[in-house]
Structure formats: structure tokens, C-alpha cells
Short mmCIF file of C-alpha atoms in Angstrom, two decimals:
data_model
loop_
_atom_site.label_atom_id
_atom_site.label_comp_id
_atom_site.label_asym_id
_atom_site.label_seq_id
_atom_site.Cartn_x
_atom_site.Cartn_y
_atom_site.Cartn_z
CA UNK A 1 -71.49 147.85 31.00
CA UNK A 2 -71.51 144.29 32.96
CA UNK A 3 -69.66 144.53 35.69
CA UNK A 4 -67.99 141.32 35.50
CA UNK A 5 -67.94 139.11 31.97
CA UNK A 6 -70.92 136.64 31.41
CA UNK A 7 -70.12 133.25 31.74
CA UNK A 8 -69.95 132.69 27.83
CA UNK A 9 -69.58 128.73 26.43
CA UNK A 10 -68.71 127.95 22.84
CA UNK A 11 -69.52 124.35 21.14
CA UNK A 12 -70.70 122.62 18.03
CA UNK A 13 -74.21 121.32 17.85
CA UNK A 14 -74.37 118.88 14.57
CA UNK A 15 -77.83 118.42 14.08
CA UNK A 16 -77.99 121.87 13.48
CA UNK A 17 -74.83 122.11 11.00
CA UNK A 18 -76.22 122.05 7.53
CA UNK A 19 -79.57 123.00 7.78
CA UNK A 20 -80.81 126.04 5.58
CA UNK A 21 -82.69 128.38 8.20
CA UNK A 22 -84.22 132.03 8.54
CA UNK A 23 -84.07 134.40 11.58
CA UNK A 24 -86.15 137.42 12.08
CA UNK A 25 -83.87 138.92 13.71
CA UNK A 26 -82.89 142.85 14.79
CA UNK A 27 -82.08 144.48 17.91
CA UNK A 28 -81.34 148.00 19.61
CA UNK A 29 -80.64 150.76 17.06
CA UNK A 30 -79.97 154.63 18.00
CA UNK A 31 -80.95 155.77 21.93
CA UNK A 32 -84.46 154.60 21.79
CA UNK A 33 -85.62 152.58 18.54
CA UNK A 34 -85.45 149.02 17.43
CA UNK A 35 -84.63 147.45 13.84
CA UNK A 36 -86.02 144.73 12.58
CA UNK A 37 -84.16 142.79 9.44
CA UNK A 38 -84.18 139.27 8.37
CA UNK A 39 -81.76 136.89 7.16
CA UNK A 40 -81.72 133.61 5.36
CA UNK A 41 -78.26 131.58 5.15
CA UNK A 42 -77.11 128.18 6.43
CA UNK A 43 -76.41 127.28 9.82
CA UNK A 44 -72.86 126.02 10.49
CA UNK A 45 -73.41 124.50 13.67
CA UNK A 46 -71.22 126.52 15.94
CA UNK A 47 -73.33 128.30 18.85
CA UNK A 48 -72.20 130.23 21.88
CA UNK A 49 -74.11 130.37 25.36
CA UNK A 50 -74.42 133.33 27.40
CA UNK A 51 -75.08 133.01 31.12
CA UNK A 52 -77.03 130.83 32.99
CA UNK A 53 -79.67 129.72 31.70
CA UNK A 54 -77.75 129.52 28.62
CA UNK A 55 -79.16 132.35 25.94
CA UNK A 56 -77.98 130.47 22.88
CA UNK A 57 -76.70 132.39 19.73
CA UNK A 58 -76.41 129.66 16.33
CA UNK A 59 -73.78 131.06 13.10
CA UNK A 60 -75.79 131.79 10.51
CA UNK A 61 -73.30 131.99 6.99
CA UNK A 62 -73.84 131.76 3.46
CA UNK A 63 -76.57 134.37 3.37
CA UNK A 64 -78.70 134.64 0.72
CA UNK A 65 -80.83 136.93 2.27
CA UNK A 66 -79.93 139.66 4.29
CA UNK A 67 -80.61 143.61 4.59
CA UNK A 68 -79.54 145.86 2.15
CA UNK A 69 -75.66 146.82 2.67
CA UNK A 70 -75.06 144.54 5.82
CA UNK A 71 -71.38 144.89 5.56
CA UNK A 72 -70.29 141.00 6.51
CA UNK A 73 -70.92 137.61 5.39
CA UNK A 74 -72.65 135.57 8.68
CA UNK A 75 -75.00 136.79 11.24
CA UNK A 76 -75.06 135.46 14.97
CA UNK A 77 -78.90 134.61 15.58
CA UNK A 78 -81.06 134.02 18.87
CA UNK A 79 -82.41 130.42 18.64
CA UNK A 80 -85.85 131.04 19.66
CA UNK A 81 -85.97 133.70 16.27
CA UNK A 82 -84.64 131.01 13.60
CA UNK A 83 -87.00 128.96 11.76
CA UNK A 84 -85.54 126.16 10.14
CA UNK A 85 -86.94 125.66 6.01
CA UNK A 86 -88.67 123.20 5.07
CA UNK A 87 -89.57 122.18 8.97
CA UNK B 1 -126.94 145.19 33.17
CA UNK B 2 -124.45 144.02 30.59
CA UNK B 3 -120.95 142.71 31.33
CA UNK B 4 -118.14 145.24 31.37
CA UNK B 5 -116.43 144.78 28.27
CA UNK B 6 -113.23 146.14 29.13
CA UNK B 7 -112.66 143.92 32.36
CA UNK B 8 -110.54 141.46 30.12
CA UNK B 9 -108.44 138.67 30.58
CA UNK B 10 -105.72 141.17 30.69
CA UNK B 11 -107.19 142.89 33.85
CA UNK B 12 -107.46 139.87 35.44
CA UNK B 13 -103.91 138.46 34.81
CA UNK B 14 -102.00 142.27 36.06
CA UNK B 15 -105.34 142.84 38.69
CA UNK B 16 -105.64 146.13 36.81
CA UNK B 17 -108.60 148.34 35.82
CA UNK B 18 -108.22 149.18 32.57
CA UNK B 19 -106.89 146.95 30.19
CA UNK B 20 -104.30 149.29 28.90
CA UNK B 21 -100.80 149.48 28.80
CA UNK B 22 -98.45 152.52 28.47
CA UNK B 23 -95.09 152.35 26.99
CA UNK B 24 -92.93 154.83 27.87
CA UNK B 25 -89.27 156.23 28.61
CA UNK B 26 -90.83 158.66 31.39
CA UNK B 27 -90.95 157.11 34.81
CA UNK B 28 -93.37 159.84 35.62
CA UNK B 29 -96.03 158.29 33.38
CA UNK B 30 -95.75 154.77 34.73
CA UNK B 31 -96.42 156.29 38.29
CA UNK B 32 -99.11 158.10 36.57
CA UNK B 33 -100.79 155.65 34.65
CA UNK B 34 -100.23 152.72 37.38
CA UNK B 35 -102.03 154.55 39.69
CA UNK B 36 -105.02 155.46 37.23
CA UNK B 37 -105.81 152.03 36.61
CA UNK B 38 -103.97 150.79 34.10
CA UNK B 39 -100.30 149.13 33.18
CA UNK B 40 -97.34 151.10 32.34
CA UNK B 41 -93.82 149.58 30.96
CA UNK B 42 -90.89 151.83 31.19
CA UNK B 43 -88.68 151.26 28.26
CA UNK B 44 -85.25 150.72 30.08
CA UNK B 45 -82.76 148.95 26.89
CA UNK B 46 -80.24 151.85 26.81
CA UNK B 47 -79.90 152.25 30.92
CA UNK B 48 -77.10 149.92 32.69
CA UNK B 49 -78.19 147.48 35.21
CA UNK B 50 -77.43 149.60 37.91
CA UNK B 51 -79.66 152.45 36.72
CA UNK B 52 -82.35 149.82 36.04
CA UNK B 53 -82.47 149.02 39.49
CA UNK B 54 -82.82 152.29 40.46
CA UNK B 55 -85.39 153.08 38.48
CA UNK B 56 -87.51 149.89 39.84
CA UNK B 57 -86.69 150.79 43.05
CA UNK B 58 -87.77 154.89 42.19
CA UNK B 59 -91.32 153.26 40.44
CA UNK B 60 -92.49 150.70 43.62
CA UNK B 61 -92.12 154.10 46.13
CA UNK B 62 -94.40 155.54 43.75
CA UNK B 63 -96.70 152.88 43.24
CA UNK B 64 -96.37 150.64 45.98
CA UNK B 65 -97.77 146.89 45.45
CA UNK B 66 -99.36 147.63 41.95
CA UNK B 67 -97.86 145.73 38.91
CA UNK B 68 -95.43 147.55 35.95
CA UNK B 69 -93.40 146.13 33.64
CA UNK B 70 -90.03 147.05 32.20
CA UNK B 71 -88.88 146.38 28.43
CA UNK B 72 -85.75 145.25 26.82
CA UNK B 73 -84.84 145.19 23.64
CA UNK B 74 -83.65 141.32 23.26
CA UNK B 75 -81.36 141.77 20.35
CA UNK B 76 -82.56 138.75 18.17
CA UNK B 77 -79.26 139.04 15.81
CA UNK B 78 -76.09 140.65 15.91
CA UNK B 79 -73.20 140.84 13.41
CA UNK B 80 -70.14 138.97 14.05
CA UNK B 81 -68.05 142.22 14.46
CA UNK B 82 -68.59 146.22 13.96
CA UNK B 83 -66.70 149.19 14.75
CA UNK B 84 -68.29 152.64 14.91
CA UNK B 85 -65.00 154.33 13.51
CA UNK B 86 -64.61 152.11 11.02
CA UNK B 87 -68.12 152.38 9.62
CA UNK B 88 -68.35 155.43 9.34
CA UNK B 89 -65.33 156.08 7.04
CA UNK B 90 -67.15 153.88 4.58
CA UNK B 91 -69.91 156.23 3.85
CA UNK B 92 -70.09 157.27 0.52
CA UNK B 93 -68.97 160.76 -0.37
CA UNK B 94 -71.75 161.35 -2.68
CA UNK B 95 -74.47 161.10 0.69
CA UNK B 96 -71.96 162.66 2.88
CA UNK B 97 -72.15 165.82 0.53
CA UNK B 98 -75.31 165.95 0.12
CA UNK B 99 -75.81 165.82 4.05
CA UNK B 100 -72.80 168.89 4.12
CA UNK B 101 -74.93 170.36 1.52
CA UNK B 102 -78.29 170.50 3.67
CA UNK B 103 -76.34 171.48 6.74
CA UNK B 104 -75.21 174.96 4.88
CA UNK B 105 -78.96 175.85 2.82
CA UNK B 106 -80.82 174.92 6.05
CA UNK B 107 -77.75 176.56 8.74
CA UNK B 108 -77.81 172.94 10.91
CA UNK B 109 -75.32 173.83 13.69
CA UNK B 110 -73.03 171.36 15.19
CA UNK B 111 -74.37 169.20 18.17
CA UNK B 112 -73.40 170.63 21.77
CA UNK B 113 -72.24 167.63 23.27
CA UNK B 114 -72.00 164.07 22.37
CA UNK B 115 -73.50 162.32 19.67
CA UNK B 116 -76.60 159.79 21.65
CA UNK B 117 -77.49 158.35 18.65
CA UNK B 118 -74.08 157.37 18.01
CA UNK B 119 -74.20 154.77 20.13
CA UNK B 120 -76.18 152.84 17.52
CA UNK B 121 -74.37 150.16 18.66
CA UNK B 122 -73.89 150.28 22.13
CA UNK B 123 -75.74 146.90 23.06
CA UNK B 124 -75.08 143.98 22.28
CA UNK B 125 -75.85 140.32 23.94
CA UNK B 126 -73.98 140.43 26.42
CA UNK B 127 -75.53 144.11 27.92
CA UNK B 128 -78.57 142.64 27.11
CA UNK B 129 -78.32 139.63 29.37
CA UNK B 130 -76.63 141.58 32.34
CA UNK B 131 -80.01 144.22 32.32
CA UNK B 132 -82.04 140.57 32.05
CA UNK B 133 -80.40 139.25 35.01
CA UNK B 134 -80.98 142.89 37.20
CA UNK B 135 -85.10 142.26 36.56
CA UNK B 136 -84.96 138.68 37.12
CA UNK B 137 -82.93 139.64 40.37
CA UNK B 138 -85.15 142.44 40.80
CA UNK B 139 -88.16 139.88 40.56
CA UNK B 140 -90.04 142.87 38.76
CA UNK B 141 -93.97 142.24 38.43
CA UNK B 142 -93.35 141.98 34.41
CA UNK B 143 -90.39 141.76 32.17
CA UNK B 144 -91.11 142.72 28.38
CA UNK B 145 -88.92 141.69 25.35
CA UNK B 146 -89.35 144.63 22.45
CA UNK B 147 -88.19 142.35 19.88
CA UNK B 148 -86.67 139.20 20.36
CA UNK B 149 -87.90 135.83 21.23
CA UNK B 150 -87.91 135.51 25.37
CA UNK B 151 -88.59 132.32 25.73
CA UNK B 152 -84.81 131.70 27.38
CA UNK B 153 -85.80 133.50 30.21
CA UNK B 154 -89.59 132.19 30.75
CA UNK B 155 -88.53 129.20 33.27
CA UNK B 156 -86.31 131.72 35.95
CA UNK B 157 -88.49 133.96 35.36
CA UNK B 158 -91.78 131.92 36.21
CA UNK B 159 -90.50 130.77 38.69
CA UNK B 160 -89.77 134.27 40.49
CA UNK B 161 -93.23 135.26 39.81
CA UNK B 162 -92.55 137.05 36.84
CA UNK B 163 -94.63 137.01 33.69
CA UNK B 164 -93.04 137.41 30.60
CA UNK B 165 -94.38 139.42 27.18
CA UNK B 166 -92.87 139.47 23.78
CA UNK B 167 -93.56 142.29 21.05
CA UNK B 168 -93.87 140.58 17.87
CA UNK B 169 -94.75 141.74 14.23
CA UNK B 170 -95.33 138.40 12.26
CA UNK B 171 -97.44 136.12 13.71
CA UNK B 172 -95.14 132.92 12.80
CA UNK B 173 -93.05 135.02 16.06
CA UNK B 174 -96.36 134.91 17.70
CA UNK B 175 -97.05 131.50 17.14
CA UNK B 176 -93.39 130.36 18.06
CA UNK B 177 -93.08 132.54 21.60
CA UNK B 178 -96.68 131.38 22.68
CA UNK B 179 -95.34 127.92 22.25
CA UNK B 180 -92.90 128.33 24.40
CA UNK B 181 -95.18 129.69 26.98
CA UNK B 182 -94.84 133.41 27.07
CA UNK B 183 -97.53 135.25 29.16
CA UNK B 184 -98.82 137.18 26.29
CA UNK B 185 -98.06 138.97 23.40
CA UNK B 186 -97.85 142.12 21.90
CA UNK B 187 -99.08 142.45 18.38
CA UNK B 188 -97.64 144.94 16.85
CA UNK B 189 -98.30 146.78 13.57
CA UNK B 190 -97.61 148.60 10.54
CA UNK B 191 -98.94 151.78 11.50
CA UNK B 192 -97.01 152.18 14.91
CA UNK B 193 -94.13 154.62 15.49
CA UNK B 194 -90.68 153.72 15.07
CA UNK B 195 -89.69 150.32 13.50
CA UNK B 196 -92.24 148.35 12.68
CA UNK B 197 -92.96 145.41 10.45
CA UNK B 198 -95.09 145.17 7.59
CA UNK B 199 -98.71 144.07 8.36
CA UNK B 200 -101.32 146.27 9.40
CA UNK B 201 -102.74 146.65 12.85
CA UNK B 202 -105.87 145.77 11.70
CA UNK B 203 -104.51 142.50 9.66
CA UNK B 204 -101.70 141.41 12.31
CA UNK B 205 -103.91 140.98 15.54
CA UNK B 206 -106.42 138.87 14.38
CA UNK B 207 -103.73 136.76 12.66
CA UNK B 208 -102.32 136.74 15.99
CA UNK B 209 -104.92 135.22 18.04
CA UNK B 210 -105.87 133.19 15.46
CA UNK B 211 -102.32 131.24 15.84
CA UNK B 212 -101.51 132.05 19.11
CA UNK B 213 -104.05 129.47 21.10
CA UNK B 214 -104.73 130.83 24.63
CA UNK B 215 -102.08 132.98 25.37
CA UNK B 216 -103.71 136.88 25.57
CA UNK B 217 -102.87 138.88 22.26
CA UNK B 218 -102.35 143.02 22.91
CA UNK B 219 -102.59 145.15 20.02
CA UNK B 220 -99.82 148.19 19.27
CA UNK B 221 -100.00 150.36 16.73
CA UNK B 222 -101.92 153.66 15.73
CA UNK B 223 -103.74 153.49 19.55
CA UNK B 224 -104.87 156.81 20.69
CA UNK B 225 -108.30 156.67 21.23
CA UNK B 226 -110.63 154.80 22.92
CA UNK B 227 -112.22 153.26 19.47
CA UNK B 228 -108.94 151.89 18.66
CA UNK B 229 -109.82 150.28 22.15
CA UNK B 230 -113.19 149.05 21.20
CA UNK B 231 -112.12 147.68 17.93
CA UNK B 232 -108.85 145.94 19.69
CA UNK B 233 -111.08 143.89 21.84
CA UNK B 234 -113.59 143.24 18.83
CA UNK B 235 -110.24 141.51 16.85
CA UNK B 236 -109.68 139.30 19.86
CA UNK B 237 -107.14 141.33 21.43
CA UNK B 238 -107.38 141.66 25.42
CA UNK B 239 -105.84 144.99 25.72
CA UNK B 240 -103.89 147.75 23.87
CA UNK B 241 -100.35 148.67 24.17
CA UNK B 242 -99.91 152.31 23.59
CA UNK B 243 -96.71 154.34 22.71
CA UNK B 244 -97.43 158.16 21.10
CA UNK B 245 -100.28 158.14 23.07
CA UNK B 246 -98.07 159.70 26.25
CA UNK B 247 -95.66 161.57 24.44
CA UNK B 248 -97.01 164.88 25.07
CA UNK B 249 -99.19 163.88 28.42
CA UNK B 250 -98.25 166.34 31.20
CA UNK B 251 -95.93 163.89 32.56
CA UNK B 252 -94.22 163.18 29.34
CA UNK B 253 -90.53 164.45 28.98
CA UNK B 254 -90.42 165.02 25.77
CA UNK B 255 -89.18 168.49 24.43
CA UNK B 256 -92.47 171.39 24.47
CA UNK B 257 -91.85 171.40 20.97
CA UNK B 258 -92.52 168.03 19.78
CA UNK B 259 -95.31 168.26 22.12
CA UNK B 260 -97.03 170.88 20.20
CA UNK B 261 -96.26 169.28 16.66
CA UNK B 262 -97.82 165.92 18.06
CA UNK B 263 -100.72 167.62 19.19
CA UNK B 264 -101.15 169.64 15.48
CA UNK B 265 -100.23 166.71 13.87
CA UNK B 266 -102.63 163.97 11.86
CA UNK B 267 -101.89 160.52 10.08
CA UNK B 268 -100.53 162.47 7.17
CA UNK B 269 -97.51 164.20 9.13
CA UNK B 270 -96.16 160.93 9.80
CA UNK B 271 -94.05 159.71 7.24
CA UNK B 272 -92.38 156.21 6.75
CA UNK B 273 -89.33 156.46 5.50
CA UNK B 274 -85.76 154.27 5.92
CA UNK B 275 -83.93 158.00 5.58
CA UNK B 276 -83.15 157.84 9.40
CA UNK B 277 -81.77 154.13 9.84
CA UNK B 278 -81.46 153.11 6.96
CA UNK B 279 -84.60 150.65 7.86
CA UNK B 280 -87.99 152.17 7.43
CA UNK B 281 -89.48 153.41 10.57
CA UNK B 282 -92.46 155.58 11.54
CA UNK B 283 -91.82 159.88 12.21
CA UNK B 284 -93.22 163.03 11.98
CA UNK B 285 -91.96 164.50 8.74
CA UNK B 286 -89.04 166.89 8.93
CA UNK B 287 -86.47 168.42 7.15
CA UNK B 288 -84.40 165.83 6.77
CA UNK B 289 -87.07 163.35 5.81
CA UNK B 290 -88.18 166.05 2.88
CA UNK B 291 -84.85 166.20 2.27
CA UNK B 292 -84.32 162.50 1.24
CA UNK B 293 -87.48 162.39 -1.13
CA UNK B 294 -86.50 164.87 -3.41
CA UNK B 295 -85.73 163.96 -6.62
CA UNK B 296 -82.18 165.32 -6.28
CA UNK B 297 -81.34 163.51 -3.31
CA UNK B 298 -78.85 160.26 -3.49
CA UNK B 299 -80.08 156.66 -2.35
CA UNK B 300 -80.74 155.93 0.95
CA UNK B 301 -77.84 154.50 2.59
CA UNK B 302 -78.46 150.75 4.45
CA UNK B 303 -77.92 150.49 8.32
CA UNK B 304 -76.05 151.71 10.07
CA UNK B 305 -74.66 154.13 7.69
CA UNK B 306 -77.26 156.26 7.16
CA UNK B 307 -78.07 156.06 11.21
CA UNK B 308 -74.25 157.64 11.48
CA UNK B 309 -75.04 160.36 8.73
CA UNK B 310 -78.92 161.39 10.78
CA UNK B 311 -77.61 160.81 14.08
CA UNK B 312 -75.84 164.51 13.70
CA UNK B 313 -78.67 166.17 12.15
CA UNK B 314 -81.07 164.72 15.10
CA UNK B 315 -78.53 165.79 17.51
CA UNK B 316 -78.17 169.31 16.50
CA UNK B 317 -82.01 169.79 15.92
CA UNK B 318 -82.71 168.68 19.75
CA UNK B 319 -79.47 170.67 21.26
CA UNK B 320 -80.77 173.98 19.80
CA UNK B 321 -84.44 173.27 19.81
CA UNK B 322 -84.98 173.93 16.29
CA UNK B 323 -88.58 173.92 15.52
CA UNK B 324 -87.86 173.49 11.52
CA UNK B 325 -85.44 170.44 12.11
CA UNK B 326 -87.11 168.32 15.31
CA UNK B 327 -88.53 165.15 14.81
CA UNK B 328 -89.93 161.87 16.93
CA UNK B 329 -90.72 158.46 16.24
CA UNK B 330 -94.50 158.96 16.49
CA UNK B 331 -97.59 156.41 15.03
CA UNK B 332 -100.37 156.76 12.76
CA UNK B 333 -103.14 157.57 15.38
CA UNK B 334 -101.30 160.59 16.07
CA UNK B 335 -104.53 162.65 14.97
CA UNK B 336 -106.15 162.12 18.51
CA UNK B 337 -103.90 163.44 20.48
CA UNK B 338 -104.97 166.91 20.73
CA UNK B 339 -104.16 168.57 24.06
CA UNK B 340 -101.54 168.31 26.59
CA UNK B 341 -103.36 165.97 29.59
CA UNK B 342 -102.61 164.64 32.44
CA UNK B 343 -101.56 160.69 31.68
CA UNK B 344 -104.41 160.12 34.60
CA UNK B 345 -107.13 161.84 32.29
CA UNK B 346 -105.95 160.39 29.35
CA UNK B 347 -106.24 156.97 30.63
CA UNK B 348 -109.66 157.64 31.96
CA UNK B 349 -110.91 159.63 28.46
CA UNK B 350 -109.81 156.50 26.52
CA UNK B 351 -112.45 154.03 28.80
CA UNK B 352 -114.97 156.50 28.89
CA UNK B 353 -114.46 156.53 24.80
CA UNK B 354 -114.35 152.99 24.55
CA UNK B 355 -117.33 152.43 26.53
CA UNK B 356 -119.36 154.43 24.11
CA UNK B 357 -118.64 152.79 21.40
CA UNK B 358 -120.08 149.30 23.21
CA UNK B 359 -122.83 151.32 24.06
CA UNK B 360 -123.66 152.74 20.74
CA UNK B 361 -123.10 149.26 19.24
CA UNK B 362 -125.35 147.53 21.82
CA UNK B 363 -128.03 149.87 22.44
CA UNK B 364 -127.38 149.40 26.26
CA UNK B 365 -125.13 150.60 29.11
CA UNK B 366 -121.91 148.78 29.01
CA UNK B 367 -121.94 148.61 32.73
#
């Protein structure tokens, strides 16, 4: 759909490697509904920035929470929907 | 004379009358409701930018200087990879008979033409951020994120002139986006059509302004009538963000027949059920949905699976207008929608409604 690719910017961020976090996350599902679905796993650290200002997206991996048949084993996650544990 | 008790903080932040907002995928009932007095959002997430601006351009001939809003779905996560093909040869024969076994007892046809629902996962973060960029370009009065955290966007965006909501259904979201400065939020709950989160209208507002500090709180969900209005306002909510209300207003483009079942329809036609998505969601009861309840049926498959095993049912059922098989996302306070009006009267029926109750609870004229 974009006409031309989004600047996009991959890095580390250490202070975030590590730390156990959950994300209420979701997003578009079908032509007109959203789906909400949470997930609880470590953050690795690695992030990726779309466009300017940056949107930033943190790996979440290890999940020990996560919807029912979510077919893979990490979950990119918004920043401003992850809450850190513990903090 | 007593104060008006619907002139809210709302009104005062959008200069509107009425402090309530329309959600809809009809531009006809923003243009409508705009012009009645109160706020309407067109729901724009599966439109490309190019048809967004269109559409903003089509709504400010029709309403001129007054403020609207559109909404986005931010996604708030996304898998790392996913392909549709792929997916769907993973679905487990015993739910794909069963769904080839309610096609033949209830004669479901084939779809006509391509598969909408299908494209289940046709956005992502990048399409998000290129329909963010055509309203911050744009400079529309109001940008609205449907479910993720906006709070990215809120320094552009402020300083175009835009204000910012975010639709939230835990108030930890609440408490996090109004720290970060959004312009208010919507407080959505449990009894709302479509997705929705756990908590209770009645329980998630008040929990909302409770954390939220001074940024406005709107309640969504089950909001048809001008008591739900009243009673809004009395949980510290300064307005109402409304859905089902307009899907069978005379504007509304939905189908004639889901018109007529919302307008026959109460709370207890509505069914919550995760037989759709595969997460549970808010719709009037249908075949399908009976379907999945029975004791024979097999479990409910997780997202997006059973999406891709629905999304041809749904297709078929709207292609041939089949009365027995149609269905729409539609909320609990479905009970008070009972005639086909004009969005104009329906925004006016809902103050005079509202104002009744403060007058009944007062013992004197609102205003």
C-alpha cells in the first residue's frame, strides 16, 4: 500500500535486553474489527523504527503468555503498549 | 436555571453541541451527525492513504470548518512473519469438516467475488504508519487510535493542531496514554460490539477517570440511548462514543437486512462468542454462531484460523443476502434502537433523553 518504503532503522537497545515485560497488544483483524491479545515473554533488546518520528517496535521472545494457538515463538510489540514487571 | 449538564468539557475542547461522538464506516453519517451537533469519526484502517485523503477531502465539503475525526487501528503487536496460504493449510480437518458439513445441511453457497475478510492480515506497521502520515499531512481536526498506544504521534501531531484520542479497555492503557499526553480517551467496555476487553462499561469508566488525572474520559460500549448518556456523565465520563447506535440510521450503509434484525433485536440476540476470530467478540447470533455451541461441534480454532474458516461463511451470507446466515458486530444496547432514523434525529432524541433523566433526577429544568 505505501507508495514508497518507510524509512525503517534496526538497533539494539541494552537496557531493555533482559527485562521480563507484558504488551497488550492486538491490531486490525478481518475488514472492519480489531483483536485484542496479550503477551508476556522477555525482551531481547533488538527494536526497529519506522518513520520519522521513529514508531518503535521492541522483540518480545520467550513467551510465556500468549493467545491460544499463536503459531510462533516472539511477538514484535509497540513500546508505548509494553509494561515492564516488576516496574 | 440550572447549568446544562451536557455542555461538557468535551464540547468545549471539539466546540460541539452535544457531547457525542459517532463511530462509523459511513461518511454519510459523519456529515450527518457533524452537522447535528455532535462529533463523528469515520473508521478509515482498511482504506489506503490515498483513499483516506479523499475521504477527508469528500467530509470538509460537507461540513465545512466543523471538527471530525478519523480512526486507525494502531496495530499494538504483530507476529514476526505470517502467510495467508500457509495458514490456512494448517487448519485442522476435523473443523474444516464440520464447516463442509454446515455448508451442505444449511445450502451456504460459495462467495461471488473475493474473500474481504481474507485479508485478515492485510495491515501491518508499516500501512499503518503511511495512513498516519496522510492525517498528520492532512492536519485533520482529530486523529483516533482504535487500539494501540498513540503517544508516538502526539508531538507532530500537536503541533499541527491535531488532538489525539486513544480507545483503551484496561485502564493501566488509560493511565499509560494519558501520561503521555493524549487528548482524551476512550473507555471502552465489555458490552460493546466487536472486540472488546473484559471489564464492564459500567466498571471500566470510572476506573478510568479515576487513573487518568485530567485528561477527558469517553465511555463506549452498550450506548444507545440517552440514559446511557446521563449515567456516562454521572461516572465521570465527558461524553459517549457510540458505534451500533448508527448502524441502521437512514444514512447508515449497512445491508436493509441487518437493519431490520438490529432494530428487532435486544441484549439477548447478541452473543459473545470467539467462533468468528477465534478471539471473543460481540454479534448478533447467527447460524454459524449456533452452530459452534452445539454440543457436537469441535473446539474453537485460535486466530487466525478460525477467522480463515468464518471469513467464507460471512462472505457468502452478505453476497446472497441470506436473511438466515447474516450477521454484524453489534453491542449490548442494541435493544434501543428501534426504528430506522435519520442520524440528525437520532442525535437530537438521545439529548432530549438525556436531559430528562437530569430533570427527573433534579426536580428542575436542566436548562
Amino acid at each position: 500500500m505505501p507508495k514508497e518504503p518507510l524509512p525503517t532503522t534496526k538497533g539494539f537497545d541494552p537496557e531493555m535486553a533482559g527485562k521480563r515485560a507484558e504488551c497488550d497488544g492486538g491490531g486490525h483483524f478481518g475488514e472492519k474489527y480489531i483483536r485484542r491479545e496479550e503477551f508476556a515473554g522477555t525482551l531481547s533488546g533488538e527494536y526497529v523504527d519506522h518513520g520519522d518520528p521513529p514508531w518503535r517496535w521492541y522483540l518480545l521472545k520467550d513467551l510465556y503468555q500468549k493467545p491460544d494457538h499463536y503459531a510462533f515463538d516472539s511477538v514484535w510489540c509497540e513500546k508505548g503498549n509494553i509494561y515492564l514487571v516488576g516496574e | 436555571m440550572a447549568k446544562n449538564p451536557l455542555h461538557t468539557k468535551l464540547c468545549d475542547m471539539l466546540e460541539i453541541e452535544f457531547p457525542i461522538i459517532a463511530f462509523t464506516h459511513c461518511k454519510d453519517v459523519v456529515e450527518a451527525v457533524v452537522n447535528a451537533g455532535g462529533f463523528a469519526v469515520l473508521g478509515e484502517a482498511m482504506h489506503t492513504p490515498d483513499e483516506i485523503a479523499a475521504d477527508i477531502k469528500w467530509i470538509r465539503n460537507k461540513v465545512g470548518n466543523k471538527p471530525f475525526g478519523i480512526d486507525l487501528v494502531l496495530p499494538a503487536s504483530v507476529p514476526p512473519t505470517g502467510d495467508l496460504d500457509e495458514l490456512r493449510k494448517k487448519i485442522p480437518q476435523e473443523q474444516m469438516d464440520f464447516w463442509l458439513d454446515m455448508k451442505k445441511r444449511h445450502n451456504i453457497p460459495e462467495p461471488k467475488g473475493q474473500i474481504d475478510l481474507h485479508q485478515w492480515g492485510g495491515l501491518n506497521k508499516e500501512i499503518a504508519r503511511s495512513q498516519l502520515d496522510v492525517l498528520l499531512d492532512e492536519k485533520v481536526p482529530v486523529i483516533c487510535s482504535g487500539l494501540g498506544n498513540p503517544a508516538f504521534i502526539l508531538k507532530d501531531a500537536h503541533e499541527k493542531g491535531i488532538k489525539v484520542f486513544g480507545l483503551v479497555g484496561k485502564a493501566r492503557q488509560a493511565k499509560k496514554e494519558a501520561e503521555a499526553g493524549v487528548d482524551a480517551i476512550i473507555a471502552q467496555g465489555y458490552d460493546a460490539a466487536g472486540h472488546t476487553g473484559p471489564v464492564g462499561t459500567l466498571s471500566i469508566v470510572p476506573e478510568c477517570v479515576a487513573v487518568a488525572g485530567d485528561t477527558p474520559i469517553i465511555a463506549a460500549g452498550g450506548i444507545t440511548h440517552g440514559k446511557h448518556l446521563a449515567a456516562s456523565l454521572c461516572l465521570g465520563a465527558v461524553g459517549v462514543w457510540t458505534g451500533t447506535l448508527w448502524l441502521a440510521s437512514r444514512e447508515g450503509d449497512n445491508d436493509m437486512i441487518i437493519k431490520d434484525r438490529l432494530i428487532n433485536s435486544t441484549a439477548d440476540d447478541t452473543v459473545y462468542s470467539d467462533c468468528i476470530s477465534g478471539f471473543p467478540m460481540r454479534v448478533l447470533d447467527c447460524t454459524w454462531t449456533k452452530e459452534w455451541r452445539d454440543d457436537k461441534a469441535p473446539k474453537v480454532l485460535g486466530a487466525p484460523y478460525q477467522m480463515l474458516l468464518s471469513s467464507d461463511y460471512i462472505q457468502a451470507a452478505n453476497d446472497h443476502r441470506r436473511e438466515d446466515l447474516m450477521t454484524e458486530a453489534a453491542g449490548q444496547g442494541v435493544r434501543f434502537i428501534e426504528s430506522m432514523k435519520p442520524s440528525r434525529q437520532i442525535v437530537l432524541d438521545m439529548v432530549e433523553e438525556a436531559l430528562e433523566v437530569f430533570e427527573n433526577l433534579t426536580g428542575m429544568e436542566a436548562f
